[in-house]
mmCIF file of C-alpha atoms in Angstrom:
data_model
loop_
_atom_site.group_PDB
_atom_site.id
_atom_site.type_symbol
_atom_site.label_atom_id
_atom_site.label_comp_id
_atom_site.label_asym_id
_atom_site.label_seq_id
_atom_site.Cartn_x
_atom_site.Cartn_y
_atom_site.Cartn_z
ATOM 1 C CA MET F 30 8.597 7.718 -29.806
ATOM 2 C CA GLU F 31 5.285 5.861 -29.814
ATOM 3 C CA ILE F 32 3.175 4.077 -27.234
ATOM 4 C CA THR F 33 0.643 1.407 -28.225
ATOM 5 C CA PHE F 34 -2.465 0.546 -26.196
ATOM 6 C CA LEU F 35 -3.551 -3.100 -26.335
ATOM 7 C CA SER F 36 -6.924 -4.508 -25.300
ATOM 8 C CA THR F 37 -6.737 -7.851 -23.516
ATOM 9 C CA ASP F 38 -10.500 -8.304 -23.969
ATOM 10 C CA LEU F 39 -10.385 -7.686 -27.720
ATOM 11 C CA LYS F 40 -6.930 -9.286 -28.035
ATOM 12 C CA ALA F 41 -5.931 -6.520 -30.415
ATOM 13 C CA PRO F 42 -4.238 -3.103 -30.495
ATOM 14 C CA MET F 43 -6.551 -0.161 -29.798
ATOM 15 C CA MET F 44 -4.369 2.672 -31.037
ATOM 16 C CA THR F 45 -0.806 3.974 -31.235
ATOM 17 C CA MET F 46 0.039 7.411 -29.867
ATOM 18 C CA SER F 47 3.114 9.485 -30.690
ATOM 19 C CA LEU F 48 4.899 11.209 -27.826
ATOM 20 C CA PRO F 49 6.617 14.583 -28.383
ATOM 21 C CA SER F 50 10.200 13.317 -28.432
ATOM 22 C CA SER F 51 12.793 14.225 -31.051
ATOM 23 C CA THR F 52 15.495 11.659 -30.253
ATOM 24 C CA PRO F 53 15.499 7.868 -30.781
ATOM 25 C CA CYS F 54 14.629 5.643 -27.837
ATOM 26 C CA THR F 55 16.035 2.186 -27.182
ATOM 27 C CA LYS F 56 14.444 1.598 -23.792
ATOM 28 C CA ALA F 57 11.720 3.167 -21.649
ATOM 29 C CA LEU F 58 9.995 2.416 -18.348
ATOM 30 C CA LEU F 59 6.226 2.538 -17.854
ATOM 31 C CA SER F 60 3.992 2.747 -14.797
ATOM 32 C CA SER F 61 0.375 3.708 -14.139
ATOM 33 C CA ASP F 62 -2.258 4.255 -11.472
ATOM 34 C CA VAL F 63 -5.995 4.972 -11.603
ATOM 35 C CA ILE F 64 -7.540 7.740 -9.469
ATOM 36 C CA ASN F 65 -11.230 8.700 -9.710
ATOM 37 C CA ASP F 66 -11.567 7.139 -13.171
ATOM 38 C CA ASN F 67 -8.466 8.979 -14.417
ATOM 39 C CA CYS F 68 -5.479 6.866 -15.439
ATOM 40 C CA TYR F 69 -2.083 8.481 -14.912
ATOM 41 C CA LEU F 70 0.410 6.780 -17.224
ATOM 42 C CA SER F 71 4.102 7.620 -16.895
ATOM 43 C CA VAL F 72 6.691 6.921 -19.585
ATOM 44 C CA PHE F 73 10.297 7.431 -18.506
ATOM 45 C CA ARG F 74 13.167 7.297 -20.989
ATOM 46 C CA LYS F 75 16.708 6.383 -20.014
ATOM 47 C CA ASN F 76 17.867 9.932 -20.837
ATOM 48 C CA GLY F 77 15.599 11.283 -18.070
ATOM 49 C CA GLU F 78 12.828 12.511 -20.363
ATOM 50 C CA THR F 79 9.477 11.918 -18.648
ATOM 51 C CA PHE F 80 5.958 11.915 -20.072
ATOM 52 C CA VAL F 81 2.899 11.808 -17.806
ATOM 53 C CA LEU F 82 -0.419 11.136 -19.559
ATOM 54 C CA ARG F 83 -3.764 11.806 -17.889
ATOM 55 C CA ILE F 84 -6.389 9.600 -19.543
ATOM 56 C CA SER F 85 -9.992 10.256 -18.488
ATOM 57 C CA ASP F 86 -13.007 7.903 -18.509
ATOM 58 C CA TRP F 87 -10.752 4.951 -17.788
ATOM 59 C CA THR F 88 -13.539 2.522 -16.828
ATOM 60 C CA HIS F 89 -14.941 2.563 -20.365
ATOM 61 C CA LEU F 90 -11.458 2.218 -21.848
ATOM 62 C CA ALA F 91 -10.630 -0.767 -19.664
ATOM 63 C CA HIS F 92 -13.792 -2.540 -20.854
ATOM 64 C CA ALA F 93 -13.731 -1.452 -24.481
ATOM 65 C CA SER F 94 -15.843 -3.457 -26.926
ATOM 66 C CA LYS F 95 -16.040 -3.427 -30.703
ATOM 67 C CA GLU F 96 -19.034 -1.095 -30.431
ATOM 68 C CA THR F 97 -17.264 1.420 -28.170
ATOM 69 C CA LEU F 98 -13.773 1.149 -29.663
ATOM 70 C CA THR F 99 -14.030 4.332 -31.750
ATOM 71 C CA LYS F 100 -15.160 6.428 -28.791
ATOM 72 C CA CYS F 101 -12.444 4.914 -26.609
ATOM 73 C CA CYS F 102 -9.781 5.807 -29.151
ATOM 74 C CA GLU F 103 -11.039 9.389 -29.126
ATOM 75 C CA SER F 104 -10.566 9.484 -25.343
ATOM 76 C CA LEU F 105 -7.028 8.179 -25.710
ATOM 77 C CA SER F 106 -6.136 10.687 -28.413
ATOM 78 C CA SER F 107 -7.349 13.556 -26.203
ATOM 79 C CA ALA F 108 -5.210 12.533 -23.207
ATOM 80 C CA GLU F 109 -3.349 15.396 -21.532
ATOM 81 C CA THR F 110 0.433 15.030 -21.756
ATOM 82 C CA GLN F 111 2.998 16.626 -19.445
ATOM 83 C CA THR F 112 6.703 16.534 -20.318
ATOM 84 C CA THR F 113 9.584 17.117 -17.924
ATOM 85 C CA LEU F 114 13.170 16.027 -17.326
ATOM 86 C CA CYS F 115 14.797 14.111 -14.456
ATOM 87 C CA LYS F 116 18.557 14.479 -14.015
ATOM 88 C CA TYR F 117 19.031 10.963 -12.636
ATOM 89 C CA PRO F 118 19.057 7.777 -14.769
ATOM 90 C CA PRO F 119 16.164 5.576 -13.589
ATOM 91 C CA ARG F 120 16.344 1.996 -12.381
ATOM 92 C CA ASN F 121 12.538 1.753 -12.234
ATOM 93 C CA ILE F 122 9.516 3.997 -11.711
ATOM 94 C CA ILE F 123 6.208 3.707 -9.896
ATOM 95 C CA ASN F 124 3.034 5.740 -10.124
ATOM 96 C CA VAL F 125 1.561 6.763 -6.770
ATOM 97 C CA LYS F 126 -1.885 8.190 -7.484
ATOM 98 C CA ASP F 127 -1.271 11.332 -9.593
ATOM 99 C CA SER F 128 2.485 11.372 -8.900
ATOM 100 C CA VAL F 129 5.377 9.400 -10.338
ATOM 101 C CA VAL F 130 8.251 8.208 -8.150
ATOM 102 C CA VAL F 131 11.581 7.557 -9.856
ATOM 103 C CA VAL F 132 14.016 5.048 -8.368
ATOM 104 C CA PRO F 133 17.429 6.321 -9.543
ATOM 105 C CA GLU F 134 20.419 4.123 -10.216
ATOM 106 C CA GLY F 135 22.958 4.250 -7.406
ATOM 107 C CA LYS F 136 22.697 5.697 -3.919
ATOM 108 C CA VAL F 137 20.441 8.654 -4.733
ATOM 109 C CA PRO F 138 17.206 9.770 -2.991
ATOM 110 C CA LEU F 139 13.916 8.780 -4.605
ATOM 111 C CA GLN F 140 12.599 11.491 -6.942
ATOM 112 C CA ILE F 141 8.889 12.421 -7.031
ATOM 113 C CA LEU F 142 6.973 14.440 -9.612
ATOM 114 C CA THR F 143 3.373 15.491 -8.976
ATOM 115 C CA THR F 144 1.123 16.132 -11.959
ATOM 116 C CA GLY F 145 0.997 19.833 -12.727
ATOM 117 C CA TYR F 146 4.495 20.549 -11.397
ATOM 118 C CA SER F 147 7.515 20.993 -13.642
ATOM 119 C CA GLU F 148 10.317 19.698 -11.406
ATOM 120 C CA PHE F 149 11.134 16.581 -9.412
ATOM 121 C CA ASP F 150 11.556 16.748 -5.627
ATOM 122 C CA SER F 151 13.855 14.491 -3.595
ATOM 123 C CA LEU F 152 12.430 12.212 -0.907
ATOM 124 C CA GLY F 153 15.144 12.500 1.722
ATOM 125 C CA ASP F 154 18.794 13.453 1.327
ATOM 126 C CA ILE F 155 21.930 11.913 -0.110
ATOM 127 C CA GLU F 156 23.281 10.919 3.336
ATOM 128 C CA THR F 157 20.344 8.601 4.071
ATOM 129 C CA ALA F 158 19.619 7.481 0.494
ATOM 130 C CA GLU F 159 19.499 3.785 -0.403
ATOM 131 C CA SER F 160 20.334 2.096 -3.699
ATOM 132 C CA TYR F 161 17.061 0.269 -4.339
ATOM 133 C CA VAL F 162 16.630 -2.474 -6.915
ATOM 134 C CA ARG F 163 12.836 -2.207 -6.657
ATOM 135 C CA VAL F 164 10.274 0.041 -4.978
ATOM 136 C CA ARG F 165 6.567 -0.774 -4.745
ATOM 137 C CA SER F 166 3.589 0.869 -3.029
ATOM 138 C CA CYS F 167 0.932 -0.519 -0.683
ATOM 139 C CA CYS F 168 -1.987 0.555 1.519
ATOM 140 C CA LYS F 169 -3.653 2.597 -1.229
ATOM 141 C CA ALA F 170 -0.326 4.204 -2.157
ATOM 142 C CA ARG F 171 0.311 5.627 1.317
ATOM 143 C CA PHE F 172 3.515 3.625 1.879
ATOM 144 C CA LEU F 173 6.526 2.915 -0.331
ATOM 145 C CA VAL F 174 8.454 -0.323 0.205
ATOM 146 C CA GLY F 175 12.003 -0.459 -1.169
ATOM 147 C CA LEU F 176 14.435 -3.393 -1.457
ATOM 148 C CA THR F 177 18.220 -3.094 -1.915
ATOM 149 C CA ALA F 178 20.529 -5.672 -3.494
ATOM 150 C CA GLU F 179 21.841 -6.415 0.008
ATOM 151 C CA GLY F 180 18.342 -7.397 1.183
ATOM 152 C CA SER F 181 17.501 -4.281 3.196
ATOM 153 C CA VAL F 182 13.770 -3.471 3.212
ATOM 154 C CA THR F 183 12.676 0.102 3.991
ATOM 155 C CA ILE F 184 9.067 1.280 4.395
ATOM 156 C CA THR F 185 8.416 5.016 3.958
ATOM 157 C CA ASP F 186 5.196 6.828 4.892
ATOM 158 C CA LEU F 187 4.353 9.228 2.047
ATOM 159 C CA TRP F 188 2.053 11.250 4.324
ATOM 160 C CA THR F 189 4.881 12.182 6.689
ATOM 161 C CA PHE F 190 7.958 11.145 4.632
ATOM 162 C CA ALA F 191 9.123 9.234 7.719
ATOM 163 C CA THR F 192 10.755 5.799 7.699
ATOM 164 C CA VAL F 193 8.505 3.396 9.617
ATOM 165 C CA LEU F 194 10.493 0.162 9.224
ATOM 166 C CA ARG F 195 13.939 -1.118 8.262
ATOM 167 C CA LYS F 196 14.655 -4.838 8.096
ATOM 168 C CA ASN F 197 17.217 -7.038 6.364
ATOM 169 C CA MET F 198 15.953 -10.145 4.573
ATOM 170 C CA ARG F 199 19.298 -11.834 4.035
ATOM 171 C CA THR F 200 19.680 -15.338 5.416
ATOM 172 C CA ASN F 201 23.368 -15.396 4.454
ATOM 173 C CA ALA F 202 25.937 -12.812 3.353
ATOM 174 C CA ASN F 203 26.171 -14.127 -0.223
ATOM 175 C CA GLU F 204 22.561 -13.460 -1.217
ATOM 176 C CA VAL F 205 21.985 -10.731 -3.816
ATOM 177 C CA PHE F 206 18.442 -9.490 -4.475
ATOM 178 C CA PHE F 207 17.113 -8.318 -7.856
ATOM 179 C CA ASP F 208 13.354 -7.859 -7.423
ATOM 180 C CA PHE F 209 10.412 -8.408 -5.083
ATOM 181 C CA MET F 210 6.623 -8.522 -5.154
ATOM 182 C CA PHE F 211 3.933 -8.663 -2.471
ATOM 183 C CA VAL F 212 2.258 -12.050 -2.138
ATOM 184 C CA ASP F 213 -0.325 -10.729 0.316
ATOM 185 C CA LYS F 214 -0.255 -6.989 -0.389
ATOM 186 C CA PRO F 215 -1.045 -4.910 2.718
ATOM 187 C CA ALA F 216 -4.274 -2.949 2.321
ATOM 188 C CA ILE F 217 -4.809 -1.475 5.787
ATOM 189 C CA GLY F 218 -1.417 -1.006 7.486
ATOM 190 C CA PRO F 219 2.209 -1.528 6.390
ATOM 191 C CA LYS F 220 2.454 -4.997 7.917
ATOM 192 C CA ILE F 221 3.930 -7.250 5.245
ATOM 193 C CA GLY F 222 3.328 -10.956 5.684
ATOM 194 C CA THR F 223 4.816 -12.720 2.677
ATOM 195 C CA ILE F 224 6.770 -11.518 -0.346
ATOM 196 C CA ALA F 225 8.255 -13.102 -3.458
ATOM 197 C CA VAL F 226 11.877 -12.260 -4.268
ATOM 198 C CA ILE F 227 14.318 -12.898 -7.100
ATOM 199 C CA VAL F 228 17.587 -13.705 -5.323
ATOM 200 C CA GLN F 229 21.058 -14.967 -6.240
ATOM 201 C CA CYS F 230 21.830 -18.133 -4.278
ATOM 202 C CA GLY F 231 25.425 -19.121 -4.965
ATOM 203 C CA ASP F 232 25.780 -20.170 -8.614
ATOM 204 C CA HIS F 233 22.076 -19.895 -9.497
ATOM 205 C CA VAL F 234 19.086 -17.555 -9.139
ATOM 206 C CA GLU F 235 15.801 -18.453 -7.462
ATOM 207 C CA MET F 236 12.325 -17.029 -7.107
ATOM 208 C CA GLN F 237 11.489 -17.528 -3.442
ATOM 209 C CA VAL F 238 8.365 -16.930 -1.383
ATOM 210 C CA ARG F 239 9.504 -15.721 2.037
ATOM 211 C CA SER F 240 7.884 -14.812 5.322
ATOM 212 C CA MET F 241 8.854 -11.268 6.321
ATOM 213 C CA LYS F 242 8.579 -12.199 9.993
ATOM 214 C CA THR F 243 10.661 -15.381 10.091
ATOM 215 C CA LEU F 244 12.448 -15.227 6.676
ATOM 216 C CA GLU F 245 11.366 -18.845 6.211
ATOM 217 C CA VAL F 246 11.159 -19.903 2.546
ATOM 218 C CA ALA F 247 7.767 -21.463 1.764
ATOM 219 C CA TYR F 248 8.422 -22.034 -1.949
ATOM 220 C CA ARG F 249 11.396 -21.788 -4.316
ATOM 221 C CA VAL F 250 12.082 -22.359 -8.005
ATOM 222 C CA THR F 251 15.200 -21.787 -10.127
ATOM 223 C CA VAL F 252 14.804 -18.949 -12.652
ATOM 224 C CA ALA F 253 16.886 -16.794 -14.989
ATOM 225 C CA LYS F 254 18.604 -13.748 -13.481
ATOM 226 C CA GLU F 255 16.586 -11.302 -15.623
ATOM 227 C CA THR F 256 13.232 -12.767 -14.523
ATOM 228 C CA ALA F 257 10.619 -10.096 -13.770
ATOM 229 C CA LEU F 258 7.897 -10.317 -11.133
ATOM 230 C CA LEU F 259 4.695 -8.787 -12.469
ATOM 231 C CA PRO F 260 1.888 -7.219 -10.432
ATOM 232 C CA VAL F 261 -1.444 -9.003 -10.674
ATOM 233 C CA SER F 262 -4.995 -7.939 -9.950
ATOM 234 C CA GLU F 263 -5.619 -7.735 -6.214
ATOM 235 C CA THR F 264 -8.752 -9.829 -6.679
ATOM 236 C CA ALA F 265 -7.111 -12.495 -8.858
ATOM 237 C CA ASP F 266 -6.767 -16.079 -7.679
ATOM 238 C CA ARG F 267 -3.151 -16.178 -8.811
ATOM 239 C CA VAL F 268 -0.551 -15.099 -6.279
ATOM 240 C CA ILE F 269 2.572 -14.538 -8.391
ATOM 241 C CA LEU F 270 3.163 -13.986 -12.095
ATOM 242 C CA LEU F 271 6.744 -14.086 -13.346
ATOM 243 C CA VAL F 272 8.251 -13.794 -16.815
ATOM 244 C CA GLU F 273 11.626 -15.189 -17.862
ATOM 245 C CA PRO F 274 13.258 -13.485 -20.868
ATOM 246 C CA PHE F 275 14.438 -14.838 -24.196
ATOM 247 C CA GLY F 276 17.670 -16.769 -24.117
ATOM 248 C CA THR F 277 19.441 -14.348 -26.466
ATOM 249 C CA LYS F 278 18.946 -10.813 -27.700
ATOM 250 C CA VAL F 279 18.507 -12.116 -31.269
ATOM 251 C CA LEU F 280 15.325 -14.152 -31.637
ATOM 252 C CA SER F 281 15.602 -17.636 -33.090
ATOM 253 C CA ASP F 282 13.475 -20.766 -33.315
ATOM 254 C CA GLY F 283 15.130 -22.053 -30.166
ATOM 255 C CA ASP F 284 14.297 -19.012 -28.057
ATOM 256 C CA THR F 285 11.372 -19.073 -25.676
ATOM 257 C CA VAL F 286 9.753 -16.805 -23.153
ATOM 258 C CA LYS F 287 8.427 -18.530 -20.072
ATOM 259 C CA VAL F 288 5.448 -17.202 -18.136
ATOM 260 C CA ARG F 289 4.786 -18.873 -14.801
ATOM 261 C CA GLU F 290 1.646 -18.449 -12.756
ATOM 262 C CA ILE F 291 1.835 -19.541 -9.138
ATOM 263 C CA VAL F 292 -1.359 -20.012 -7.145
ATOM 264 C CA GLU F 293 -1.952 -20.584 -3.449
ATOM 265 C CA SER F 294 -3.064 -24.116 -2.569
ATOM 266 C CA GLN F 295 -2.937 -23.945 1.242
ATOM 267 C CA PRO F 296 -6.230 -22.638 2.714
ATOM 268 C CA GLU F 297 -4.545 -20.939 5.685
ATOM 269 C CA MET F 298 -2.193 -18.903 3.489
ATOM 270 C CA LYS F 299 -4.916 -17.989 1.009
ATOM 271 C CA PHE F 300 -7.092 -16.913 3.947
ATOM 272 C CA GLN F 301 -4.324 -14.619 5.210
ATOM 273 C CA ARG F 302 -3.862 -13.215 1.704
ATOM 274 C CA LEU F 303 -7.550 -12.307 1.465
ATOM 275 C CA ILE F 304 -7.356 -10.497 4.810
ATOM 276 C CA SER F 305 -4.167 -8.650 3.881
ATOM 277 C CA ARG F 306 -5.728 -7.469 0.630
ATOM 278 C CA GLY F 307 -8.769 -6.165 2.450
ATOM 279 C CA GLN F 308 -11.115 -8.671 0.767
ATOM 280 C CA LEU F 309 -12.878 -9.214 4.074
ATOM 281 C CA ASP F 310 -16.262 -10.452 2.840
ATOM 282 C CA GLN F 311 -14.547 -13.120 0.734
ATOM 283 C CA ALA F 312 -12.243 -13.952 3.651
ATOM 284 C CA GLU F 313 -15.228 -14.463 5.952
ATOM 285 C CA GLN F 314 -16.908 -16.842 3.500
ATOM 286 C CA PHE F 315 -13.599 -18.665 2.970
ATOM 287 C CA ALA F 316 -13.079 -19.052 6.738
ATOM 288 C CA ILE F 317 -16.545 -20.532 7.185
ATOM 289 C CA GLN F 318 -16.037 -22.887 4.236
ATOM 290 C CA PHE F 319 -12.695 -24.259 5.499
ATOM 291 C CA GLY F 320 -13.316 -24.018 9.240
ATOM 292 C CA LEU F 321 -10.724 -21.277 9.825
ATOM 293 C CA ASP F 322 -10.710 -18.626 12.552
ATOM 294 C CA VAL F 323 -13.359 -16.127 11.422
ATOM 295 C CA GLN F 324 -12.451 -13.885 14.368
ATOM 296 C CA ARG F 325 -9.382 -12.779 12.399
ATOM 297 C CA VAL F 326 -11.734 -11.338 9.784
ATOM 298 C CA HIS F 327 -13.836 -9.547 12.383
ATOM 299 C CA VAL F 328 -10.722 -7.989 13.940
ATOM 300 C CA ALA F 329 -9.395 -6.923 10.532
ATOM 301 C CA ARG F 330 -12.774 -5.379 9.663
ATOM 302 C CA MET F 331 -12.800 -3.492 12.977
ATOM 303 C CA ASP F 332 -9.274 -2.158 12.330
ATOM 304 C CA TYR F 333 -10.191 -1.158 8.779
ATOM 305 C CA LEU F 334 -13.357 0.672 9.827
ATOM 306 C CA PHE F 335 -11.457 2.450 12.604
ATOM 307 C CA THR F 336 -8.949 3.722 10.046
ATOM 308 C CA GLN F 337 -11.727 4.788 7.679
ATOM 309 C CA ALA F 338 -13.659 6.588 10.411
ATOM 310 C CA THR F 339 -10.591 8.495 11.608
ATOM 311 C CA VAL F 340 -9.483 9.479 8.097
ATOM 312 C CA ASN F 341 -12.735 10.624 6.474
ATOM 313 C CA GLY F 342 -14.812 11.394 9.585
ATOM 314 C CA SER F 343 -18.085 10.147 8.097
ATOM 315 C CA ASN F 344 -20.969 9.201 10.387
ATOM 316 C CA GLU F 345 -21.666 6.118 8.287
ATOM 317 C CA ASP F 346 -18.181 4.681 8.848
ATOM 318 C CA PHE F 347 -18.362 5.431 12.572
ATOM 319 C CA GLU F 348 -21.689 3.608 12.842
ATOM 320 C CA LYS F 349 -20.185 0.646 10.990
ATOM 321 C CA LEU F 350 -17.250 0.696 13.407
ATOM 322 C CA MET F 351 -19.560 0.565 16.428
ATOM 323 C CA LYS F 352 -21.475 -2.358 14.901
ATOM 324 C CA SER F 353 -18.236 -4.217 14.134
ATOM 325 C CA PHE F 354 -17.419 -4.405 17.862
ATOM 326 C CA GLU F 355 -20.238 -6.896 18.430
ATOM 327 C CA ALA F 356 -18.571 -9.534 16.248
ATOM 328 C CA VAL F 357 -15.185 -9.337 18.023
ATOM 329 C CA LYS F 358 -14.946 -11.658 21.027
ATOM 330 C CA ASP F 359 -11.672 -10.278 22.398
ATOM 331 C CA HIS F 360 -12.888 -7.753 24.989
ATOM 332 C CA ASN F 361 -9.423 -6.328 25.607
ATOM 333 C CA MET F 362 -8.848 -5.689 21.910
ATOM 334 C CA VAL F 363 -12.163 -3.849 21.624
ATOM 335 C CA GLY F 364 -11.245 -1.851 24.724
ATOM 336 C CA GLU F 365 -7.963 -0.765 23.110
ATOM 337 C CA ILE F 366 -9.799 0.420 19.992
ATOM 338 C CA CYS F 367 -12.320 2.318 22.116
ATOM 339 C CA PHE F 368 -9.493 4.042 23.980
ATOM 340 C CA SER F 369 -7.652 4.876 20.743
ATOM 341 C CA GLY F 370 -10.841 6.350 19.319
ATOM 342 C CA ALA F 371 -11.500 8.381 22.465
ATOM 343 C CA THR F 372 -8.083 10.010 22.107
ATOM 344 C CA THR F 373 -8.344 10.426 18.318
ATOM 345 C CA PHE F 374 -11.856 11.558 17.349
ATOM 346 C CA ASP F 375 -12.729 15.249 17.548
ATOM 347 C CA LYS F 376 -16.453 14.999 18.327
ATOM 348 C CA TYR F 377 -17.924 14.601 21.804
ATOM 349 C CA ASP F 378 -20.692 12.212 20.769
ATOM 350 C CA ARG F 379 -18.158 9.794 19.279
ATOM 351 C CA ILE F 380 -15.794 9.980 22.245
ATOM 352 C CA ILE F 381 -18.549 9.381 24.791
ATOM 353 C CA SER F 382 -20.064 6.589 22.654
ATOM 354 C CA LEU F 383 -16.759 4.701 22.619
ATOM 355 C CA LEU F 384 -16.120 5.132 26.336
ATOM 356 C CA ALA F 385 -19.691 4.108 27.173
ATOM 357 C CA TYR F 386 -19.475 1.028 24.968
ATOM 358 C CA ALA F 387 -16.169 -0.031 26.544
ATOM 359 C CA LYS F 388 -17.934 -0.246 29.926
ATOM 360 C CA LYS F 389 -20.221 -2.936 28.490
ATOM 361 C CA ARG F 390 -17.321 -5.236 27.621
ATOM 362 C CA ALA F 391 -15.711 -7.646 30.092
ATOM 363 C CA ILE F 392 -12.238 -6.122 29.829
ATOM 364 C CA THR F 393 -9.650 -7.883 32.003
ATOM 365 C CA ASP F 394 -6.415 -6.111 31.091
ATOM 366 C CA ALA F 395 -5.570 -3.838 34.035
ATOM 367 C CA GLU F 396 -3.738 -1.240 31.940
ATOM 368 C CA THR F 397 -6.599 -0.942 29.451
ATOM 369 C CA ILE F 398 -9.139 -0.593 32.268
ATOM 370 C CA ASP F 399 -6.997 2.105 33.881
ATOM 371 C CA ARG F 400 -6.549 4.103 30.672
ATOM 372 C CA LEU F 401 -10.253 3.988 29.862
ATOM 373 C CA ALA F 402 -11.094 5.138 33.404
ATOM 374 C CA ARG F 403 -8.661 8.047 33.155
ATOM 375 C CA ALA F 404 -10.039 9.033 29.744
ATOM 376 C CA SER F 405 -13.593 9.064 31.135
ATOM 377 C CA TYR F 406 -12.485 11.100 34.156
ATOM 378 C CA ILE F 407 -10.606 13.630 32.003
ATOM 379 C CA LEU F 408 -13.557 13.951 29.606
ATOM 380 C CA ALA F 409 -15.940 14.714 32.483
ATOM 381 C CA THR F 410 -13.450 17.184 33.998
ATOM 382 C CA TYR F 411 -12.941 18.957 30.676
ATOM 383 C CA ARG F 412 -16.673 19.332 30.045
ATOM 384 C CA LEU F 413 -17.233 20.589 33.588
ATOM 385 C CA THR F 414 -14.366 23.090 33.318
ATOM 386 C CA MET F 415 -15.160 24.465 29.867
ATOM 387 C CA GLY F 416 -18.919 24.070 29.936
ATOM 388 C CA PRO F 417 -20.777 21.867 27.437
ATOM 389 C CA GLU F 418 -21.295 24.727 24.994
ATOM 390 C CA ASN F 419 -17.584 25.713 24.910
ATOM 391 C CA ALA F 420 -16.003 22.256 25.037
ATOM 392 C CA ARG F 421 -14.292 21.778 21.683
ATOM 393 C CA PHE F 422 -12.415 18.643 20.656
ATOM 394 C CA ASP F 423 -10.732 19.587 17.362
ATOM 395 C CA ALA F 424 -6.965 19.758 16.732
ATOM 396 C CA GLY F 425 -6.550 23.311 18.030
ATOM 397 C CA SER F 426 -8.584 22.899 21.214
ATOM 398 C CA VAL F 427 -7.452 22.664 24.840
ATOM 399 C CA TRP F 428 -8.860 19.122 24.837
ATOM 400 C CA GLN F 429 -5.722 17.925 23.051
ATOM 401 C CA SER F 430 -3.630 18.955 26.065
ATOM 402 C CA PHE F 431 -6.082 17.262 28.432
ATOM 403 C CA ILE F 432 -6.163 13.961 26.562
ATOM 404 C CA ALA F 433 -2.378 13.883 25.996
ATOM 405 C CA GLY F 434 -2.031 13.461 29.749
ATOM 406 C CA VAL F 435 -3.840 10.111 29.724
ATOM 407 C CA ASP F 436 -0.682 8.353 28.551
ATOM 408 C CA GLY F 437 1.596 10.512 30.679
ATOM 409 C CA GLU F 438 2.445 12.824 27.791
ATOM 410 C CA GLY F 439 2.254 16.581 27.386
ATOM 411 C CA GLU F 440 2.313 19.217 30.094
ATOM 412 C CA TRP F 441 -0.815 18.012 31.925
ATOM 413 C CA ARG F 442 0.094 14.436 32.775
ATOM 414 C CA SER F 443 -2.661 12.722 34.711
ATOM 415 C CA GLU F 444 -2.290 10.377 37.648
ATOM 416 C CA ARG F 445 -3.946 7.006 37.890
ATOM 417 C CA VAL F 446 -7.595 6.981 38.873
ATOM 418 C CA ALA F 447 -8.150 5.125 42.117
#
């Protein structure tokens, strides 16, 4: 079995690599992801044989020139290869960072293999398993989104392995779904705005662009049943790329392959797509150019920086978060973020900074005002009780029990502050 690497820049093959397989192969599935300049390429054969290649120095490979081609080929030939076996026939596969997720045929749990391990693990159990036709990832590979033939969409959090959303996309009982692709891929949270689907509609098949919220169809075109929706660069102007197959399995002069590129022409929808992809600087410029609501960009940037500051804990991201508040006009929304941060961060200076800043905003929502007041009161009480030098705010500290009471949770539920 061989795999050939092609360069789109050079418009030519770079090299062909043999994989350690002893049996013939008629069909294989491929998927990849890039982490810290390492490309993890998975090749999955229909017999369950799986190859995971770790290719280093991917940036140079992706931009290979005639001058660097020889060195790039050396990097490819030295790629580490891991071989293992999955007992379930695959419908499709997806790389999630340095792991590969297999979508089995039938009602079987998703299977995941992490690089360096020799066996697949099941995500869930057989009782709750779905028969997905396609699974894709979003939000920097934190969430998996699966679609069944019956139109059921399930979002799974890979950090907790919990299901965060189930929704059915069917508009009538006769629809059968074959594939889907994000139109505006979520980059910050698993809130999906618009997706493209390949769906059976009576006696024909269509590619439709649908709103996840309303299920309204914004665009439709008749396609072949075997049409594939291809992922595109998250910075590309195109929205959807789809490929229709040859008319027959035996090529002839009359056979064609059709590649369709669909772009967004409505400024409002393109603006939303830029925000969903996390391209906030471009979205801000686009909003100014077309007279759109730039506040949506400022709110998205605030939400993004809040997530970054809570995940990595860097001072730089926290300072950026504090600065982002100034651009957001919605005082109540800023107040909610300040309260969330006060109950999330594990450093006193950050907690007090957020609560102090909230007092500067003209917050009108009574519940938000009340929660911020209780958080300030509990913080002062905790510091007075423990003493400034002993007041800890990390996950194992007593502070977690104090702050849980702000929302009426935990053993130490607090009363409203008069």
